[in-house]
GROMACS .gro file of C-alpha atoms in nm:
model
  262
    1UNK     CA    1   1.253  -4.340 -11.712
    2UNK     CA    2   1.441  -4.249 -12.030
    3UNK     CA    3   1.551  -4.494 -12.292
    4UNK     CA    4   1.905  -4.440 -12.415
    5UNK     CA    5   1.775  -4.287 -12.737
    6UNK     CA    6   1.548  -4.050 -12.548
    7UNK     CA    7   1.831  -3.948 -12.316
    8UNK     CA    8   2.056  -3.880 -12.613
    9UNK     CA    9   1.783  -3.672 -12.778
   10UNK     CA   10   1.787  -3.449 -12.468
   11UNK     CA   11   2.166  -3.428 -12.449
   12UNK     CA   12   2.252  -3.389 -12.817
   13UNK     CA   13   2.145  -3.021 -12.858
   14UNK     CA   14   2.382  -2.932 -12.574
   15UNK     CA   15   2.690  -3.112 -12.709
   16UNK     CA   16   2.973  -2.892 -12.837
   17UNK     CA   17   3.178  -3.047 -13.117
   18UNK     CA   18   3.543  -2.985 -13.196
   19UNK     CA   19   3.748  -3.139 -13.473
   20UNK     CA   20   3.840  -3.140 -13.841
   21UNK     CA   21   3.582  -2.989 -14.074
   22UNK     CA   22   3.514  -3.302 -14.275
   23UNK     CA   23   3.281  -3.600 -14.278
   24UNK     CA   24   3.550  -3.865 -14.244
   25UNK     CA   25   3.487  -4.120 -13.967
   26UNK     CA   26   3.740  -4.027 -13.700
   27UNK     CA   27   3.827  -4.144 -13.350
   28UNK     CA   28   3.624  -3.941 -13.103
   29UNK     CA   29   3.673  -3.833 -12.742
   30UNK     CA   30   3.367  -3.777 -12.523
   31UNK     CA   31   3.429  -3.518 -12.250
   32UNK     CA   32   3.216  -3.523 -11.932
   33UNK     CA   33   3.248  -3.222 -11.701
   34UNK     CA   34   3.269  -3.209 -11.323
   35UNK     CA   35   2.996  -3.116 -11.077
   36UNK     CA   36   3.037  -2.745 -11.153
   37UNK     CA   37   2.934  -2.786 -11.516
   38UNK     CA   38   3.119  -2.709 -11.839
   39UNK     CA   39   3.418  -2.489 -11.760
   40UNK     CA   40   3.695  -2.319 -11.955
   41UNK     CA   41   3.950  -2.599 -11.933
   42UNK     CA   42   3.746  -2.850 -12.135
   43UNK     CA   43   3.785  -2.668 -12.469
   44UNK     CA   44   4.163  -2.687 -12.416
   45UNK     CA   45   4.138  -3.065 -12.392
   46UNK     CA   46   3.910  -3.069 -12.698
   47UNK     CA   47   4.171  -2.871 -12.891
   48UNK     CA   48   4.435  -3.124 -12.788
   49UNK     CA   49   4.213  -3.401 -12.925
   50UNK     CA   50   4.178  -3.213 -13.253
   51UNK     CA   51   4.557  -3.175 -13.270
   52UNK     CA   52   4.580  -3.554 -13.238
   53UNK     CA   53   4.344  -3.599 -13.534
   54UNK     CA   54   4.041  -3.683 -13.319
   55UNK     CA   55   3.699  -3.531 -13.287
   56UNK     CA   56   3.588  -3.422 -12.941
   57UNK     CA   57   3.239  -3.382 -12.798
   58UNK     CA   58   3.189  -3.182 -12.478
   59UNK     CA   59   2.870  -3.313 -12.320
   60UNK     CA   60   2.673  -3.073 -12.099
   61UNK     CA   61   2.469  -3.283 -11.856
   62UNK     CA   62   2.314  -2.984 -11.678
   63UNK     CA   63   2.168  -2.764 -11.954
   64UNK     CA   64   1.916  -3.031 -12.070
   65UNK     CA   65   1.794  -3.052 -11.710
   66UNK     CA   66   1.765  -2.675 -11.672
   67UNK     CA   67   2.030  -2.656 -11.400
   68UNK     CA   68   2.245  -2.350 -11.352
   69UNK     CA   69   2.601  -2.366 -11.222
   70UNK     CA   70   2.483  -2.225 -10.891
   71UNK     CA   71   2.216  -2.493 -10.859
   72UNK     CA   72   2.462  -2.766 -10.947
   73UNK     CA   73   2.718  -2.639 -10.697
   74UNK     CA   74   2.456  -2.643 -10.423
   75UNK     CA   75   2.307  -2.984 -10.504
   76UNK     CA   76   2.529  -3.198 -10.728
   77UNK     CA   77   2.864  -3.100 -10.574
   78UNK     CA   78   2.723  -3.161 -10.226
   79UNK     CA   79   2.590  -3.505 -10.321
   80UNK     CA   80   2.224  -3.418 -10.269
   81UNK     CA   81   2.125  -3.525 -10.621
   82UNK     CA   82   2.252  -3.670 -10.949
   83UNK     CA   83   2.507  -3.916 -10.821
   84UNK     CA   84   2.753  -4.112 -11.028
   85UNK     CA   85   2.522  -4.399 -11.122
   86UNK     CA   86   2.271  -4.148 -11.264
   87UNK     CA   87   2.546  -3.972 -11.460
   88UNK     CA   88   2.644  -4.311 -11.597
   89UNK     CA   89   2.320  -4.309 -11.797
   90UNK     CA   90   2.442  -3.997 -11.977
   91UNK     CA   91   2.768  -4.175 -12.058
   92UNK     CA   92   2.587  -4.475 -12.210
   93UNK     CA   93   2.345  -4.256 -12.405
   94UNK     CA   94   2.628  -4.045 -12.546
   95UNK     CA   95   2.826  -4.351 -12.653
   96UNK     CA   96   2.516  -4.487 -12.827
   97UNK     CA   97   2.423  -4.161 -12.997
   98UNK     CA   98   2.772  -4.058 -13.106
   99UNK     CA   99   2.847  -4.407 -13.240
  100UNK     CA  100   2.563  -4.368 -13.489
  101UNK     CA  101   2.714  -4.058 -13.651
  102UNK     CA  102   2.879  -4.114 -13.991
  103UNK     CA  103   3.170  -3.884 -13.901
  104UNK     CA  104   3.262  -4.090 -13.595
  105UNK     CA  105   3.469  -4.408 -13.590
  106UNK     CA  106   3.253  -4.607 -13.349
  107UNK     CA  107   3.538  -4.853 -13.294
  108UNK     CA  108   3.773  -4.583 -13.159
  109UNK     CA  109   3.616  -4.389 -12.873
  110UNK     CA  110   3.774  -4.239 -12.562
  111UNK     CA  111   3.560  -4.143 -12.263
  112UNK     CA  112   3.709  -3.864 -12.051
  113UNK     CA  113   3.571  -3.739 -11.722
  114UNK     CA  114   3.665  -3.479 -11.464
  115UNK     CA  115   3.570  -3.542 -11.098
  116UNK     CA  116   3.193  -3.611 -11.113
  117UNK     CA  117   3.226  -3.698 -11.482
  118UNK     CA  118   3.492  -3.954 -11.400
  119UNK     CA  119   3.263  -4.100 -11.135
  120UNK     CA  120   2.990  -4.141 -11.396
  121UNK     CA  121   3.230  -4.314 -11.636
  122UNK     CA  122   3.343  -4.557 -11.367
  123UNK     CA  123   2.981  -4.642 -11.287
  124UNK     CA  124   2.911  -4.701 -11.657
  125UNK     CA  125   3.212  -4.933 -11.684
  126UNK     CA  126   3.121  -5.140 -11.379
  127UNK     CA  127   2.739  -5.154 -11.376
  128UNK     CA  128   2.537  -5.469 -11.435
  129UNK     CA  129   2.360  -5.329 -11.739
  130UNK     CA  130   2.123  -5.626 -11.762
  131UNK     CA  131   1.959  -5.517 -11.437
  132UNK     CA  132   1.626  -5.338 -11.488
  133UNK     CA  133   1.668  -4.962 -11.459
  134UNK     CA  134   2.048  -4.977 -11.439
  135UNK     CA  135   2.210  -4.632 -11.443
  136UNK     CA  136   1.870  -4.466 -11.453
  137UNK     CA  137   1.776  -4.574 -11.805
  138UNK     CA  138   1.529  -4.833 -11.925
  139UNK     CA  139   1.757  -5.015 -12.168
  140UNK     CA  140   2.114  -4.989 -12.041
  141UNK     CA  141   2.191  -5.327 -12.196
  142UNK     CA  142   2.144  -5.177 -12.544
  143UNK     CA  143   2.465  -4.974 -12.518
  144UNK     CA  144   2.765  -5.131 -12.691
  145UNK     CA  145   3.082  -5.037 -12.505
  146UNK     CA  146   3.319  -5.242 -12.721
  147UNK     CA  147   3.420  -4.932 -12.918
  148UNK     CA  148   3.555  -4.759 -12.607
  149UNK     CA  149   3.928  -4.809 -12.642
  150UNK     CA  150   4.050  -4.559 -12.381
  151UNK     CA  151   3.942  -4.375 -12.068
  152UNK     CA  152   4.088  -4.057 -11.919
  153UNK     CA  153   3.994  -4.003 -11.555
  154UNK     CA  154   4.096  -3.665 -11.412
  155UNK     CA  155   4.080  -3.678 -11.030
  156UNK     CA  156   3.756  -3.882 -11.045
  157UNK     CA  157   3.541  -3.876 -10.736
  158UNK     CA  158   3.623  -4.196 -10.544
  159UNK     CA  159   3.529  -4.079 -10.194
  160UNK     CA  160   3.292  -4.248  -9.950
  161UNK     CA  161   2.989  -4.137 -10.154
  162UNK     CA  162   3.107  -4.348 -10.446
  163UNK     CA  163   2.981  -4.670 -10.293
  164UNK     CA  164   3.063  -4.876 -10.603
  165UNK     CA  165   3.420  -4.751 -10.646
  166UNK     CA  166   3.566  -5.098 -10.582
  167UNK     CA  167   3.320  -5.281 -10.805
  168UNK     CA  168   3.513  -5.452 -11.089
  169UNK     CA  169   3.474  -5.304 -11.434
  170UNK     CA  170   3.289  -5.512 -11.692
  171UNK     CA  171   3.449  -5.326 -11.983
  172UNK     CA  172   3.819  -5.256 -11.934
  173UNK     CA  173   3.972  -5.009 -12.181
  174UNK     CA  174   4.318  -4.862 -12.158
  175UNK     CA  175   4.304  -4.600 -11.882
  176UNK     CA  176   4.501  -4.294 -11.776
  177UNK     CA  177   4.409  -4.193 -11.420
  178UNK     CA  178   4.514  -3.852 -11.289
  179UNK     CA  179   4.545  -3.837 -10.910
  180UNK     CA  180   4.587  -3.500 -10.735
  181UNK     CA  181   4.833  -3.519 -10.448
  182UNK     CA  182   4.642  -3.260 -10.242
  183UNK     CA  183   4.291  -3.370 -10.336
  184UNK     CA  184   4.060  -3.286 -10.044
  185UNK     CA  185   3.805  -3.546 -10.161
  186UNK     CA  186   4.029  -3.852 -10.145
  187UNK     CA  187   4.369  -3.969 -10.033
  188UNK     CA  188   4.629  -4.081 -10.282
  189UNK     CA  189   4.623  -4.423 -10.118
  190UNK     CA  190   4.247  -4.460 -10.170
  191UNK     CA  191   4.267  -4.342 -10.531
  192UNK     CA  192   4.553  -4.581 -10.610
  193UNK     CA  193   4.362  -4.868 -10.451
  194UNK     CA  194   4.063  -4.796 -10.676
  195UNK     CA  195   4.275  -4.768 -10.989
  196UNK     CA  196   4.457  -5.085 -10.890
  197UNK     CA  197   4.122  -5.263 -10.891
  198UNK     CA  198   4.065  -5.140 -11.247
  199UNK     CA  199   4.409  -5.273 -11.342
  200UNK     CA  200   4.318  -5.612 -11.198
  201UNK     CA  201   4.031  -5.647 -11.444
  202UNK     CA  202   4.284  -5.666 -11.724
  203UNK     CA  203   4.301  -5.301 -11.826
  204UNK     CA  204   4.626  -5.121 -11.897
  205UNK     CA  205   4.613  -4.848 -11.631
  206UNK     CA  206   4.865  -4.565 -11.601
  207UNK     CA  207   4.840  -4.340 -11.297
  208UNK     CA  208   4.992  -3.994 -11.280
  209UNK     CA  209   5.014  -3.823 -10.942
  210UNK     CA  210   4.996  -3.449 -11.008
  211UNK     CA  211   5.140  -3.230 -10.734
  212UNK     CA  212   4.830  -3.016 -10.705
  213UNK     CA  213   4.477  -2.989 -10.571
  214UNK     CA  214   4.146  -3.119 -10.695
  215UNK     CA  215   4.054  -2.933 -11.018
  216UNK     CA  216   4.412  -2.807 -11.057
  217UNK     CA  217   4.356  -2.771 -11.434
  218UNK     CA  218   4.044  -2.553 -11.405
  219UNK     CA  219   4.123  -2.179 -11.430
  220UNK     CA  220   3.976  -2.071 -11.100
  221UNK     CA  221   4.074  -2.060 -10.734
  222UNK     CA  222   3.820  -2.174 -10.474
  223UNK     CA  223   4.013  -2.289 -10.167
  224UNK     CA  224   4.118  -2.560 -10.109
  225UNK     CA  225   4.123  -2.593 -10.490
  226UNK     CA  226   4.386  -2.394 -10.677
  227UNK     CA  227   4.462  -2.360 -11.048
  228UNK     CA  228   4.812  -2.460 -11.163
  229UNK     CA  229   4.891  -2.373 -11.525
  230UNK     CA  230   5.204  -2.588 -11.543
  231UNK     CA  231   5.021  -2.897 -11.417
  232UNK     CA  232   4.724  -2.820 -11.642
  233UNK     CA  233   4.952  -2.813 -11.945
  234UNK     CA  234   5.104  -3.146 -11.842
  235UNK     CA  235   4.760  -3.303 -11.801
  236UNK     CA  236   4.647  -3.182 -12.142
  237UNK     CA  237   4.966  -3.313 -12.302
  238UNK     CA  238   4.919  -3.652 -12.137
  239UNK     CA  239   4.561  -3.661 -12.265
  240UNK     CA  240   4.681  -3.586 -12.619
  241UNK     CA  241   4.944  -3.858 -12.602
  242UNK     CA  242   4.686  -4.108 -12.475
  243UNK     CA  243   4.474  -4.037 -12.783
  244UNK     CA  244   4.770  -4.059 -13.020
  245UNK     CA  245   4.883  -4.389 -12.871
  246UNK     CA  246   4.529  -4.529 -12.875
  247UNK     CA  247   4.473  -4.445 -13.241
  248UNK     CA  248   4.817  -4.557 -13.358
  249UNK     CA  249   4.814  -4.895 -13.534
  250UNK     CA  250   4.989  -5.165 -13.339
  251UNK     CA  251   5.295  -5.307 -13.516
  252UNK     CA  252   5.257  -5.656 -13.655
  253UNK     CA  253   5.502  -5.894 -13.487
  254UNK     CA  254   5.770  -6.010 -13.728
  255UNK     CA  255   5.796  -6.381 -13.785
  256UNK     CA  256   6.145  -6.521 -13.743
  257UNK     CA  257   6.301  -6.629 -14.069
  258UNK     CA  258   6.369  -6.996 -14.115
  259UNK     CA  259   6.716  -7.086 -14.213
  260UNK     CA  260   6.753  -7.322 -14.503
  261UNK     CA  261   6.953  -7.634 -14.450
  262UNK     CA  262   7.295  -7.623 -14.611
   0.00000   0.00000   0.00000
């Protein structure tokens, strides 16, 4: 069983970085792909993060394991292997590894996941990390999640296979949850119930119901999934605004002036 550092050592060579060409510590978004692997829509989100002044890291969970897209489609997408709790170990390891970089502001991280990637993030947020072997790593408790200030969940998998979908989160960052109206993997009612649970833990949760299918922002058509450029552009814009709002300093409340006695 990997330690977090060992897991990161396997993942790091397969991380694609986007952002300003400088060594200034900047807020950083960590992008976790769906069950089909890294696809063409993720660089568009990474570019949006760069436009917001953030760095972005696209994390390939399959290349370090030697899995092709075809293999992943046949095994991961069908739920035969590498379920959300296992993917959660990649999330923890990436947070740990990226937070150690001098060009990353470890106190301003956004985790973003699409479908299977969103499932992994939700498992990482809710797991009892003090339990031995939690999330498939030997030292899950060593990960510090306090720097995660936002989460972007694009049609995360919350179907019957996600047995822990209603388990309360232990770390509750600001969250934007994208729900696809015609998602064949969940109903809107189920998705809203899950995101409502996240809201109950004290997180600020915004849900956006996009009038499309699962993976509507991925440039491909594999019925019942269908690409929708207009919705994709909206999703990317909402992601950018989440990052801008997260990084913006909060205004200091003004103290009322005391009137002097006449």
